[in-house]
Coordinates of N, CA and C in Angstrom, one line a residue:
Chain A
S30 N 57.3 60.7 47.6 CA 56.0 61.3 47.8 C 55.4 61.7 46.5
Q31 N 54.1 61.8 46.4 CA 53.4 62.1 45.2 C 53.5 63.6 44.9
Q32 N 53.9 64.0 43.8 CA 53.9 65.4 43.4 C 52.6 65.8 42.8
G33 N 52.2 65.0 41.8 CA 51.0 65.4 41.0 C 49.8 64.7 41.6
E34 N 48.7 65.4 41.5 CA 47.4 64.8 41.9 C 46.4 65.0 40.7
E35 N 45.9 63.9 40.2 CA 45.0 63.9 39.1 C 43.6 64.0 39.6
D36 N 42.8 64.7 38.8 CA 41.4 64.8 39.1 C 40.6 64.7 37.8
P37 N 39.6 64.0 37.7 CA 39.0 63.1 38.7 C 39.8 61.8 38.9
Q38 N 39.5 61.0 39.9 CA 40.1 59.7 40.1 C 39.6 58.8 39.0
A39 N 38.4 58.9 38.7 CA 37.8 58.0 37.7 C 36.8 58.8 36.8
L40 N 36.7 58.4 35.5 CA 35.9 59.1 34.6 C 35.3 58.1 33.6
S41 N 34.0 58.2 33.5 CA 33.3 57.3 32.6 C 32.5 58.1 31.5
I42 N 32.8 57.8 30.3 CA 32.1 58.5 29.2 C 31.8 57.6 28.1
Q43 N 31.0 58.1 27.1 CA 30.6 57.4 25.9 C 31.6 57.7 24.8
E44 N 31.7 56.7 23.9 CA 32.6 56.9 22.7 C 32.1 58.2 22.0
G45 N 33.1 58.9 21.5 CA 32.8 60.2 20.8 C 32.8 61.4 21.6
E46 N 32.7 61.2 22.9 CA 32.7 62.4 23.9 C 34.2 62.7 24.1
N47 N 34.3 63.9 24.7 CA 35.6 64.4 25.1 C 35.9 64.0 26.5
A48 N 37.2 63.8 26.8 CA 37.6 63.5 28.2 C 38.6 64.5 28.7
T49 N 38.4 65.1 29.8 CA 39.3 66.0 30.4 C 39.8 65.6 31.7
M50 N 41.1 65.5 31.9 CA 41.7 65.1 33.2 C 42.6 66.3 33.6
N51 N 42.6 66.5 34.9 CA 43.4 67.6 35.5 C 44.5 67.1 36.4
C52 N 45.6 67.8 36.5 CA 46.7 67.4 37.3 C 47.2 68.7 38.0
S53 N 47.4 68.5 39.3 CA 48.0 69.6 40.1 C 49.4 69.1 40.7
Y54 N 50.3 70.0 40.8 CA 51.6 69.6 41.4 C 52.1 70.7 42.3
K55 N 53.1 70.4 43.1 CA 53.5 71.3 44.2 C 54.7 72.1 44.0
T56 N 55.7 71.6 43.3 CA 57.0 72.4 43.2 C 57.2 72.9 41.8
S57 N 58.2 73.7 41.6 CA 58.6 74.1 40.3 C 59.0 73.0 39.4
I58 N 58.7 73.0 38.2 CA 59.0 71.9 37.3 C 59.8 72.4 36.1
N59 N 60.5 71.4 35.5 CA 61.1 71.6 34.2 C 60.2 71.3 33.1
N60 N 59.4 70.2 33.2 CA 58.4 69.9 32.3 C 57.4 69.0 32.9
L61 N 56.3 68.7 32.2 CA 55.2 67.9 32.7 C 54.9 66.9 31.6
Q62 N 54.7 65.7 32.0 CA 54.4 64.7 30.9 C 53.1 63.9 31.3
W63 N 52.5 63.4 30.3 CA 51.3 62.5 30.5 C 51.6 61.2 29.9
Y64 N 51.2 60.2 30.7 CA 51.4 58.8 30.3 C 50.1 58.0 30.4
R65 N 50.0 57.0 29.6 CA 48.8 56.1 29.7 C 49.3 54.7 30.1
Q66 N 48.4 54.0 30.8 CA 48.7 52.7 31.3 C 47.5 51.8 31.1
N67 N 47.6 50.7 30.3 CA 46.5 49.8 30.1 C 46.7 48.6 31.1
S68 N 45.6 48.4 31.9 CA 45.5 47.2 32.7 C 46.8 46.8 33.4
G69 N 47.4 47.7 34.1 CA 48.6 47.4 34.9 C 49.8 47.0 34.1
R70 N 49.8 47.4 32.8 CA 51.0 47.1 32.0 C 52.0 48.3 32.1
G71 N 52.9 48.3 31.1 CA 53.8 49.4 31.1 C 53.2 50.8 30.8
L72 N 53.9 51.8 31.0 CA 53.5 53.2 30.8 C 53.8 53.6 29.3
V73 N 52.9 54.2 28.7 CA 53.2 54.7 27.3 C 53.2 56.3 27.4
H74 N 54.3 56.8 26.9 CA 54.4 58.3 26.9 C 53.5 58.9 25.9
L75 N 52.7 59.9 26.3 CA 51.7 60.5 25.4 C 52.2 61.8 24.9
I76 N 52.6 62.7 25.8 CA 53.0 64.1 25.4 C 53.8 64.7 26.5
L77 N 54.6 65.6 26.2 CA 55.5 66.4 27.1 C 55.3 67.8 26.9
I78 N 55.1 68.6 27.9 CA 55.0 70.0 27.8 C 56.0 70.7 28.7
R79 N 56.8 71.6 28.2 CA 57.8 72.3 28.9 C 57.2 73.4 29.8
S80 N 58.0 73.8 30.8 CA 57.5 74.8 31.7 C 57.2 76.2 31.0
N81 N 57.9 76.4 29.9 CA 57.7 77.7 29.2 C 56.6 77.6 28.1
E82 N 56.0 76.5 28.0 CA 54.9 76.3 27.0 C 53.5 76.3 27.8
R83 N 52.5 76.8 27.1 CA 51.2 76.9 27.7 C 50.2 75.8 27.1
E84 N 50.4 75.4 25.9 CA 49.5 74.5 25.3 C 50.3 73.7 24.2
K85 N 49.8 72.4 24.1 CA 50.5 71.5 23.1 C 49.5 70.5 22.6
H86 N 49.6 70.2 21.3 CA 48.6 69.3 20.7 C 49.4 68.1 20.1
S87 N 48.8 67.0 20.1 CA 49.3 65.8 19.5 C 48.1 64.9 19.1
G88 N 47.8 64.9 17.8 CA 46.6 64.1 17.4 C 45.4 64.6 18.1
R89 N 44.7 63.6 18.8 CA 43.5 63.9 19.5 C 43.8 64.4 21.0
L90 N 45.0 64.6 21.3 CA 45.4 65.1 22.6 C 45.7 66.6 22.6
R91 N 45.2 67.2 23.7 CA 45.6 68.6 23.9 C 45.9 68.8 25.4
V92 N 47.1 69.3 25.6 CA 47.6 69.5 27.0 C 47.8 71.0 27.2
T93 N 47.4 71.5 28.4 CA 47.6 72.8 28.8 C 48.4 72.8 30.1
L94 N 49.2 73.8 30.3 CA 50.0 74.0 31.5 C 49.9 75.4 32.0
D95 N 49.6 75.5 33.3 CA 49.5 76.8 34.0 C 50.4 76.8 35.1
T96 N 51.6 77.3 34.9 CA 52.7 77.2 36.0 C 52.3 78.1 37.2
S97 N 51.5 79.1 37.0 CA 51.2 80.0 38.1 C 50.2 79.3 39.0
K98 N 49.4 78.4 38.5 CA 48.5 77.6 39.3 C 49.0 76.2 39.6
K99 N 50.2 75.9 39.0 CA 50.8 74.6 39.2 C 49.8 73.5 38.8
S100 N 49.2 73.6 37.6 CA 48.2 72.7 37.1 C 48.3 72.5 35.6
S101 N 47.8 71.3 35.2 CA 47.8 70.9 33.8 C 46.5 70.2 33.5
S102 N 46.1 70.2 32.3 CA 45.0 69.4 31.9 C 45.3 68.7 30.6
L103 N 44.7 67.5 30.5 CA 44.8 66.7 29.3 C 43.4 66.5 28.8
L104 N 43.2 66.9 27.5 CA 41.9 66.7 26.8 C 42.1 65.7 25.7
I105 N 41.3 64.6 25.8 CA 41.2 63.7 24.7 C 39.9 63.9 23.9
T106 N 40.0 64.3 22.7 CA 38.8 64.5 21.9 C 38.3 63.3 21.2
A107 N 37.0 63.2 21.0 CA 36.4 62.1 20.2 C 36.9 60.8 20.8
S108 N 36.7 60.5 22.0 CA 37.2 59.3 22.7 C 36.7 58.0 22.0
R109 N 37.6 57.0 22.1 CA 37.3 55.7 21.6 C 37.4 54.7 22.7
A110 N 36.8 53.5 22.5 CA 36.9 52.5 23.5 C 38.3 52.1 23.8
A111 N 39.2 52.2 22.8 CA 40.6 51.9 23.0 C 41.3 52.9 23.9
D112 N 40.7 54.0 24.2 CA 41.3 55.0 25.1 C 41.1 54.6 26.5
T113 N 40.3 53.6 26.8 CA 40.1 53.1 28.2 C 41.5 52.7 28.8
A114 N 41.8 53.4 29.8 CA 43.2 53.2 30.5 C 43.3 54.1 31.7
S115 N 44.4 54.0 32.4 CA 44.7 54.9 33.4 C 45.7 56.0 32.9
Y116 N 45.5 57.2 33.2 CA 46.3 58.3 32.7 C 47.0 59.0 33.9
F117 N 48.3 59.1 33.7 CA 49.1 59.7 34.8 C 49.8 61.0 34.3
C118 N 49.9 62.0 35.2 CA 50.8 63.1 34.9 C 52.1 62.8 35.7
A119 N 53.1 63.3 35.2 CA 54.4 63.1 35.8 C 55.2 64.4 35.6
T120 N 55.8 64.8 36.7 CA 56.6 66.1 36.7 C 58.1 65.8 36.9
D121 N 58.8 66.6 36.2 CA 60.3 66.6 36.4 C 60.7 67.9 37.1
A122 N 61.1 67.8 38.4 CA 61.5 68.9 39.2 C 62.8 69.5 38.7
R123 N 62.9 70.7 38.7 CA 64.2 71.4 38.2 C 65.4 70.8 38.9
G124 N 66.4 70.5 38.1 CA 67.6 70.0 38.7 C 67.7 68.5 38.9
Y125 N 66.6 67.8 38.7 CA 66.6 66.4 38.9 C 66.2 65.7 37.6
S126 N 66.6 64.5 37.5 CA 66.3 63.7 36.3 C 65.5 62.5 36.5
T127 N 64.5 62.7 37.5 CA 63.6 61.6 37.7 C 62.1 62.2 37.6
L128 N 61.2 61.3 37.5 CA 59.8 61.7 37.3 C 59.1 61.4 38.6
T129 N 58.2 62.3 39.0 CA 57.3 62.2 40.1 C 55.9 62.1 39.6
F130 N 55.2 61.0 39.8 CA 53.9 60.7 39.3 C 52.8 61.0 40.2
G131 N 51.6 61.3 39.6 CA 50.4 61.4 40.4 C 49.8 60.0 40.4
K132 N 48.6 59.9 41.1 CA 48.0 58.6 41.3 C 47.1 58.2 40.1
G133 N 46.9 59.1 39.2 CA 46.2 58.7 38.0 C 44.7 58.9 37.9
T134 N 44.2 59.0 36.7 CA 42.8 59.0 36.4 C 42.4 57.8 35.6
M135 N 41.5 57.0 36.1 CA 41.0 55.8 35.4 C 39.9 56.3 34.4
L136 N 40.1 56.1 33.1 CA 39.1 56.5 32.1 C 38.5 55.3 31.5
L137 N 37.2 55.3 31.5 CA 36.4 54.2 30.9 C 35.6 54.8 29.8
V138 N 35.8 54.3 28.6 CA 35.1 54.8 27.4 C 34.2 53.7 26.9
S139 N 32.9 53.8 27.0 CA 32.0 52.8 26.6 C 31.5 52.9 25.2
P140 N 31.4 51.8 24.5 CA 31.0 51.9 23.1 C 29.5 52.4 23.0
Chain B
K18 N 62.8 49.6 16.2 CA 63.7 49.0 17.1 C 63.0 48.4 18.3
A19 N 63.7 47.4 18.9 CA 63.1 46.8 20.1 C 62.9 47.7 21.2
G20 N 61.9 47.5 22.0 CA 61.6 48.4 23.1 C 62.4 48.0 24.4
V21 N 61.9 48.4 25.5 CA 62.5 48.1 26.8 C 62.0 46.7 27.2
T22 N 62.9 45.8 27.5 CA 62.5 44.5 27.8 C 62.8 44.2 29.3
Q23 N 61.8 43.7 30.0 CA 61.9 43.4 31.4 C 61.6 41.9 31.6
T24 N 62.4 41.3 32.3 CA 62.2 39.9 32.6 C 62.5 39.6 34.1
P25 N 61.7 38.7 34.7 CA 60.6 38.0 34.1 C 59.3 38.9 34.1
R26 N 58.3 38.4 33.5 CA 57.0 39.2 33.5 C 56.3 39.0 34.9
Y27 N 56.3 37.8 35.4 CA 55.7 37.5 36.7 C 56.6 36.7 37.5
L28 N 56.5 37.0 38.8 CA 57.3 36.3 39.8 C 56.6 36.2 41.1
I29 N 56.7 35.0 41.7 CA 56.1 34.8 43.0 C 57.2 34.3 43.9
K30 N 57.4 35.0 45.0 CA 58.4 34.7 46.0 C 57.8 34.7 47.4
T31 N 58.6 34.0 48.3 CA 58.2 33.9 49.7 C 58.9 35.0 50.5
R32 N 58.2 35.4 51.5 CA 58.8 36.4 52.5 C 60.2 35.9 52.9
G33 N 61.1 36.8 52.9 CA 62.4 36.5 53.4 C 63.4 36.1 52.3
Q34 N 62.8 35.8 51.1 CA 63.7 35.5 50.0 C 64.2 36.8 49.3
Q35 N 65.1 36.6 48.4 CA 65.5 37.7 47.6 C 65.2 37.5 46.1
V36 N 65.1 38.6 45.4 CA 64.7 38.5 44.0 C 65.6 39.5 43.1
T37 N 65.8 39.1 41.9 CA 66.5 40.0 41.0 C 65.7 40.1 39.7
L38 N 65.5 41.4 39.3 CA 64.7 41.7 38.1 C 65.7 42.3 37.1
S39 N 65.4 42.1 35.9 CA 66.3 42.5 34.8 C 65.6 43.5 33.8
C40 N 66.4 44.4 33.3 CA 65.8 45.4 32.4 C 66.9 45.6 31.3
S41 N 66.5 45.4 30.0 CA 67.3 45.8 28.9 C 66.7 47.0 28.2
P42 N 67.5 48.1 28.2 CA 66.9 49.3 27.6 C 66.9 49.2 26.1
I43 N 66.4 50.2 25.5 CA 66.4 50.4 24.0 C 67.8 50.5 23.6
S44 N 68.2 49.9 22.5 CA 69.5 49.9 22.0 C 70.0 51.4 21.8
G45 N 71.1 51.7 22.4 CA 71.7 53.1 22.3 C 71.3 53.9 23.5
H46 N 70.3 53.5 24.3 CA 69.9 54.3 25.5 C 70.9 53.9 26.6
R47 N 71.4 54.8 27.3 CA 72.4 54.6 28.4 C 71.8 54.9 29.8
S48 N 70.6 55.4 29.8 CA 70.1 55.7 31.1 C 68.9 54.8 31.4
V49 N 68.9 54.2 32.6 CA 67.8 53.3 33.0 C 67.3 53.8 34.4
S50 N 66.0 53.8 34.5 CA 65.4 54.2 35.8 C 64.4 53.1 36.2
W51 N 64.2 52.9 37.5 CA 63.3 51.9 38.0 C 62.2 52.6 38.9
Y52 N 61.0 52.1 38.7 CA 59.9 52.6 39.5 C 59.1 51.4 40.1
Q53 N 58.5 51.7 41.2 CA 57.7 50.7 41.9 C 56.2 51.2 41.8
Q54 N 55.3 50.4 41.4 CA 53.9 50.8 41.4 C 53.1 49.9 42.3
T55 N 52.4 50.4 43.3 CA 51.5 49.7 44.1 C 50.2 50.4 44.2
P56 N 49.1 49.7 44.5 CA 47.8 50.4 44.6 C 47.8 51.5 45.6
G57 N 48.5 51.3 46.7 CA 48.4 52.3 47.8 C 49.3 53.5 47.6
Q58 N 50.5 53.3 47.1 CA 51.5 54.4 47.0 C 51.7 54.9 45.6
G59 N 51.1 54.2 44.6 CA 51.2 54.6 43.2 C 52.6 54.4 42.7
L60 N 53.0 55.2 41.8 CA 54.3 55.0 41.1 C 55.3 55.8 41.9
Q61 N 56.4 55.1 42.3 CA 57.4 55.7 43.1 C 58.8 55.4 42.5
F62 N 59.6 56.4 42.4 CA 61.0 56.3 41.9 C 61.9 55.5 42.8
L63 N 62.6 54.5 42.2 CA 63.5 53.7 43.0 C 64.9 54.2 42.8
F64 N 65.5 54.1 41.6 CA 66.8 54.6 41.3 C 67.0 54.8 39.8
E65 N 68.1 55.5 39.5 CA 68.4 55.8 38.1 C 69.9 55.5 37.9
Y66 N 70.2 54.9 36.8 CA 71.6 54.6 36.4 C 71.9 55.2 35.1
F67 N 73.2 55.7 35.0 CA 73.7 56.1 33.7 C 75.1 55.7 33.6
S68 N 75.5 55.1 32.6 CA 76.9 54.6 32.4 C 77.4 53.9 33.6
E69 N 76.6 53.0 34.1 CA 77.0 52.1 35.2 C 77.1 52.8 36.6
T70 N 76.7 54.0 36.6 CA 76.7 54.8 37.9 C 75.3 55.1 38.3
Q71 N 75.1 55.0 39.6 CA 73.8 55.4 40.2 C 73.8 56.9 40.3
R72 N 72.8 57.5 39.7 CA 72.8 59.0 39.7 C 71.8 59.5 40.8
N73 N 70.7 58.8 40.9 CA 69.7 59.2 41.9 C 69.1 58.0 42.6
K74 N 68.7 58.2 43.8 CA 68.0 57.1 44.5 C 66.8 57.6 45.2
G75 N 65.7 56.8 45.1 CA 64.5 57.2 45.8 C 64.5 56.8 47.3
N76 N 63.4 57.1 47.9 CA 63.3 56.9 49.4 C 62.9 55.5 49.7
F77 N 63.7 54.5 49.4 CA 63.5 53.1 49.7 C 64.6 52.6 50.6
P78 N 64.2 51.5 51.4 CA 65.2 51.0 52.3 C 66.4 50.3 51.5
G79 N 67.4 50.1 52.3 CA 68.6 49.5 51.7 C 68.4 48.1 51.1
R80 N 67.3 47.5 51.4 CA 67.0 46.1 50.8 C 66.9 46.2 49.3
F81 N 66.6 47.4 48.8 CA 66.4 47.6 47.4 C 67.8 48.1 46.8
S82 N 68.3 47.4 45.9 CA 69.6 47.8 45.3 C 69.5 47.6 43.8
G83 N 70.5 48.2 43.1 CA 70.5 48.0 41.6 C 71.9 48.1 41.1
R84 N 72.0 47.8 39.8 CA 73.3 48.0 39.2 C 73.0 48.1 37.7
Q85 N 74.0 48.6 37.0 CA 73.9 48.7 35.5 C 75.2 48.2 35.0
F86 N 75.1 47.4 33.9 CA 76.3 46.8 33.3 C 76.8 47.7 32.1
S87 N 77.9 47.3 31.6 CA 78.6 48.1 30.5 C 77.7 48.1 29.3
N88 N 76.8 47.1 29.1 CA 76.0 47.1 27.9 C 74.6 47.9 28.2
S89 N 74.6 48.6 29.3 CA 73.4 49.4 29.8 C 72.3 48.6 30.4
R90 N 72.4 47.3 30.3 CA 71.4 46.4 30.9 C 71.4 46.7 32.4
S91 N 70.3 46.6 33.1 CA 70.3 46.9 34.5 C 69.5 45.8 35.2
E92 N 69.9 45.6 36.5 CA 69.2 44.7 37.4 C 68.9 45.4 38.6
M93 N 67.8 45.0 39.2 CA 67.5 45.5 40.6 C 67.3 44.3 41.5
N94 N 67.7 44.4 42.7 CA 67.6 43.3 43.6 C 66.9 43.8 44.9
V95 N 66.0 42.9 45.4 CA 65.3 43.2 46.6 C 65.7 42.0 47.5
S96 N 66.2 42.3 48.7 CA 66.6 41.2 49.6 C 65.6 41.2 50.7
T97 N 65.5 40.1 51.4 CA 64.6 39.9 52.6 C 63.2 40.4 52.2
L98 N 62.6 39.8 51.3 CA 61.3 40.3 50.8 C 60.3 40.3 51.9
E99 N 59.5 41.4 51.8 CA 58.3 41.6 52.6 C 57.0 41.6 51.8
L100 N 55.9 41.3 52.5 CA 54.6 41.3 51.7 C 54.4 42.6 51.0
G101 N 54.8 43.7 51.6 CA 54.6 45.0 51.1 C 55.4 45.3 49.8
D102 N 56.3 44.4 49.5 CA 57.1 44.6 48.3 C 56.4 44.1 47.0
S103 N 55.3 43.5 47.3 CA 54.4 43.0 46.1 C 54.0 44.3 45.3
A104 N 54.4 44.3 44.0 CA 54.2 45.4 43.2 C 54.5 45.1 41.8
L105 N 54.2 46.1 40.9 CA 54.6 46.1 39.5 C 55.9 46.9 39.5
Y106 N 57.0 46.4 39.0 CA 58.3 47.1 38.9 C 58.5 47.4 37.5
L107 N 58.6 48.7 37.3 CA 58.8 49.2 35.9 C 60.1 49.8 35.7
C108 N 60.7 49.5 34.5 CA 62.0 50.0 34.1 C 61.7 51.0 32.9
A109 N 62.5 52.1 32.9 CA 62.4 53.0 31.8 C 63.7 53.4 31.3
S110 N 63.9 53.6 30.0 CA 65.1 54.0 29.5 C 65.0 55.3 28.7
S111 N 66.1 56.0 28.6 CA 66.2 57.2 27.9 C 67.6 57.4 27.4
S112 N 67.8 58.2 26.4 CA 69.1 58.3 25.8 C 70.0 59.3 26.5
R113 N 69.4 60.3 27.2 CA 70.3 61.4 27.8 C 70.2 61.5 29.3
P114 N 71.3 61.8 29.9 CA 71.3 61.9 31.3 C 71.0 63.3 31.8
G115 N 71.0 63.5 33.1 CA 70.8 64.8 33.7 C 69.5 65.5 33.4
Q116 N 69.5 66.7 33.4 CA 68.2 67.4 33.3 C 67.5 67.2 32.0
G117 N 68.4 66.9 31.0 CA 67.8 66.7 29.7 C 67.2 65.3 29.5
L118 N 67.4 64.5 30.6 CA 66.9 63.1 30.5 C 65.5 63.0 30.2
V119 N 64.7 63.9 30.8 CA 63.3 63.7 30.6 C 62.7 64.7 29.6
D120 N 63.5 65.4 28.9 CA 63.0 66.3 27.9 C 62.3 65.6 26.8
Y121 N 62.6 64.3 26.6 CA 61.9 63.6 25.4 C 61.1 62.5 25.9
G122 N 60.9 62.4 27.2 CA 60.0 61.3 27.7 C 60.8 60.0 27.8
Y123 N 60.3 59.2 28.7 CA 60.8 57.9 28.9 C 60.1 56.9 28.1
T124 N 60.8 55.8 27.8 CA 60.2 54.6 27.2 C 60.2 53.5 28.3
F125 N 59.0 53.1 28.7 CA 58.9 52.1 29.7 C 58.8 50.7 29.2
G126 N 59.2 49.7 30.0 CA 59.0 48.3 29.7 C 57.6 47.9 30.2
S127 N 57.2 46.7 30.0 CA 55.9 46.2 30.4 C 55.9 45.8 31.9
G128 N 57.0 45.8 32.5 CA 57.1 45.6 34.0 C 57.2 44.1 34.4
T129 N 57.6 44.0 35.6 CA 57.6 42.7 36.3 C 56.7 42.8 37.4
R130 N 55.7 41.9 37.5 CA 54.8 41.8 38.6 C 55.3 40.9 39.6
L131 N 55.7 41.4 40.8 CA 56.2 40.6 41.8 C 55.1 40.4 42.9
T132 N 54.9 39.1 43.3 CA 54.0 38.8 44.3 C 54.8 38.1 45.4
V133 N 54.7 38.7 46.6 CA 55.4 38.1 47.8 C 54.3 37.4 48.7
V134 N 54.5 36.1 49.0 CA 53.5 35.4 49.8 C 54.1 34.9 51.1

């Protein structure tokens, strides 16, 4: 079953704009991760945030985590056409060593 | 270093047949997990192996099975294929087992796209 639910399902922006994607989950987690997938290819790990962290940055990526609301957001600043992809959040439930994925947000960045 | 290698990239099979997919993890990684991705169900966990032992299994019928070899390479097998088994099958590797397994993120292969006709 899906643990995470991304919002929005699809997002279309212009190059240079910021893109924000949200993820909600249902159970307690050890950490939350964001992945990118280009055109049905493999998943690329973007960033991991632990349950005791509230915010994390990596290059143009900023992730926040609110465990009280069971939600996370991914911000991509100054988007580029190459950022066009599907983005998935994935949670690791406490005590397990597998990932539960949301259904993803499709991001389209137009030149 | 080389990434996670999945073979074959594409596969077309007929209903009722069986199929075997292969995954070679990153050198030194001993944990391999498999995921199925379909438009309807999204990404779903199949199973996880560490040191040739299955540690976790997802909610899939017994037609789905897997194994891991001493060199950490893993195979998954689907018997008596059904149309609904058409999917992208992704393999991921990591260096550490247990709860620490996902502390550093998985490295995924490019997947095997299986089409059942």
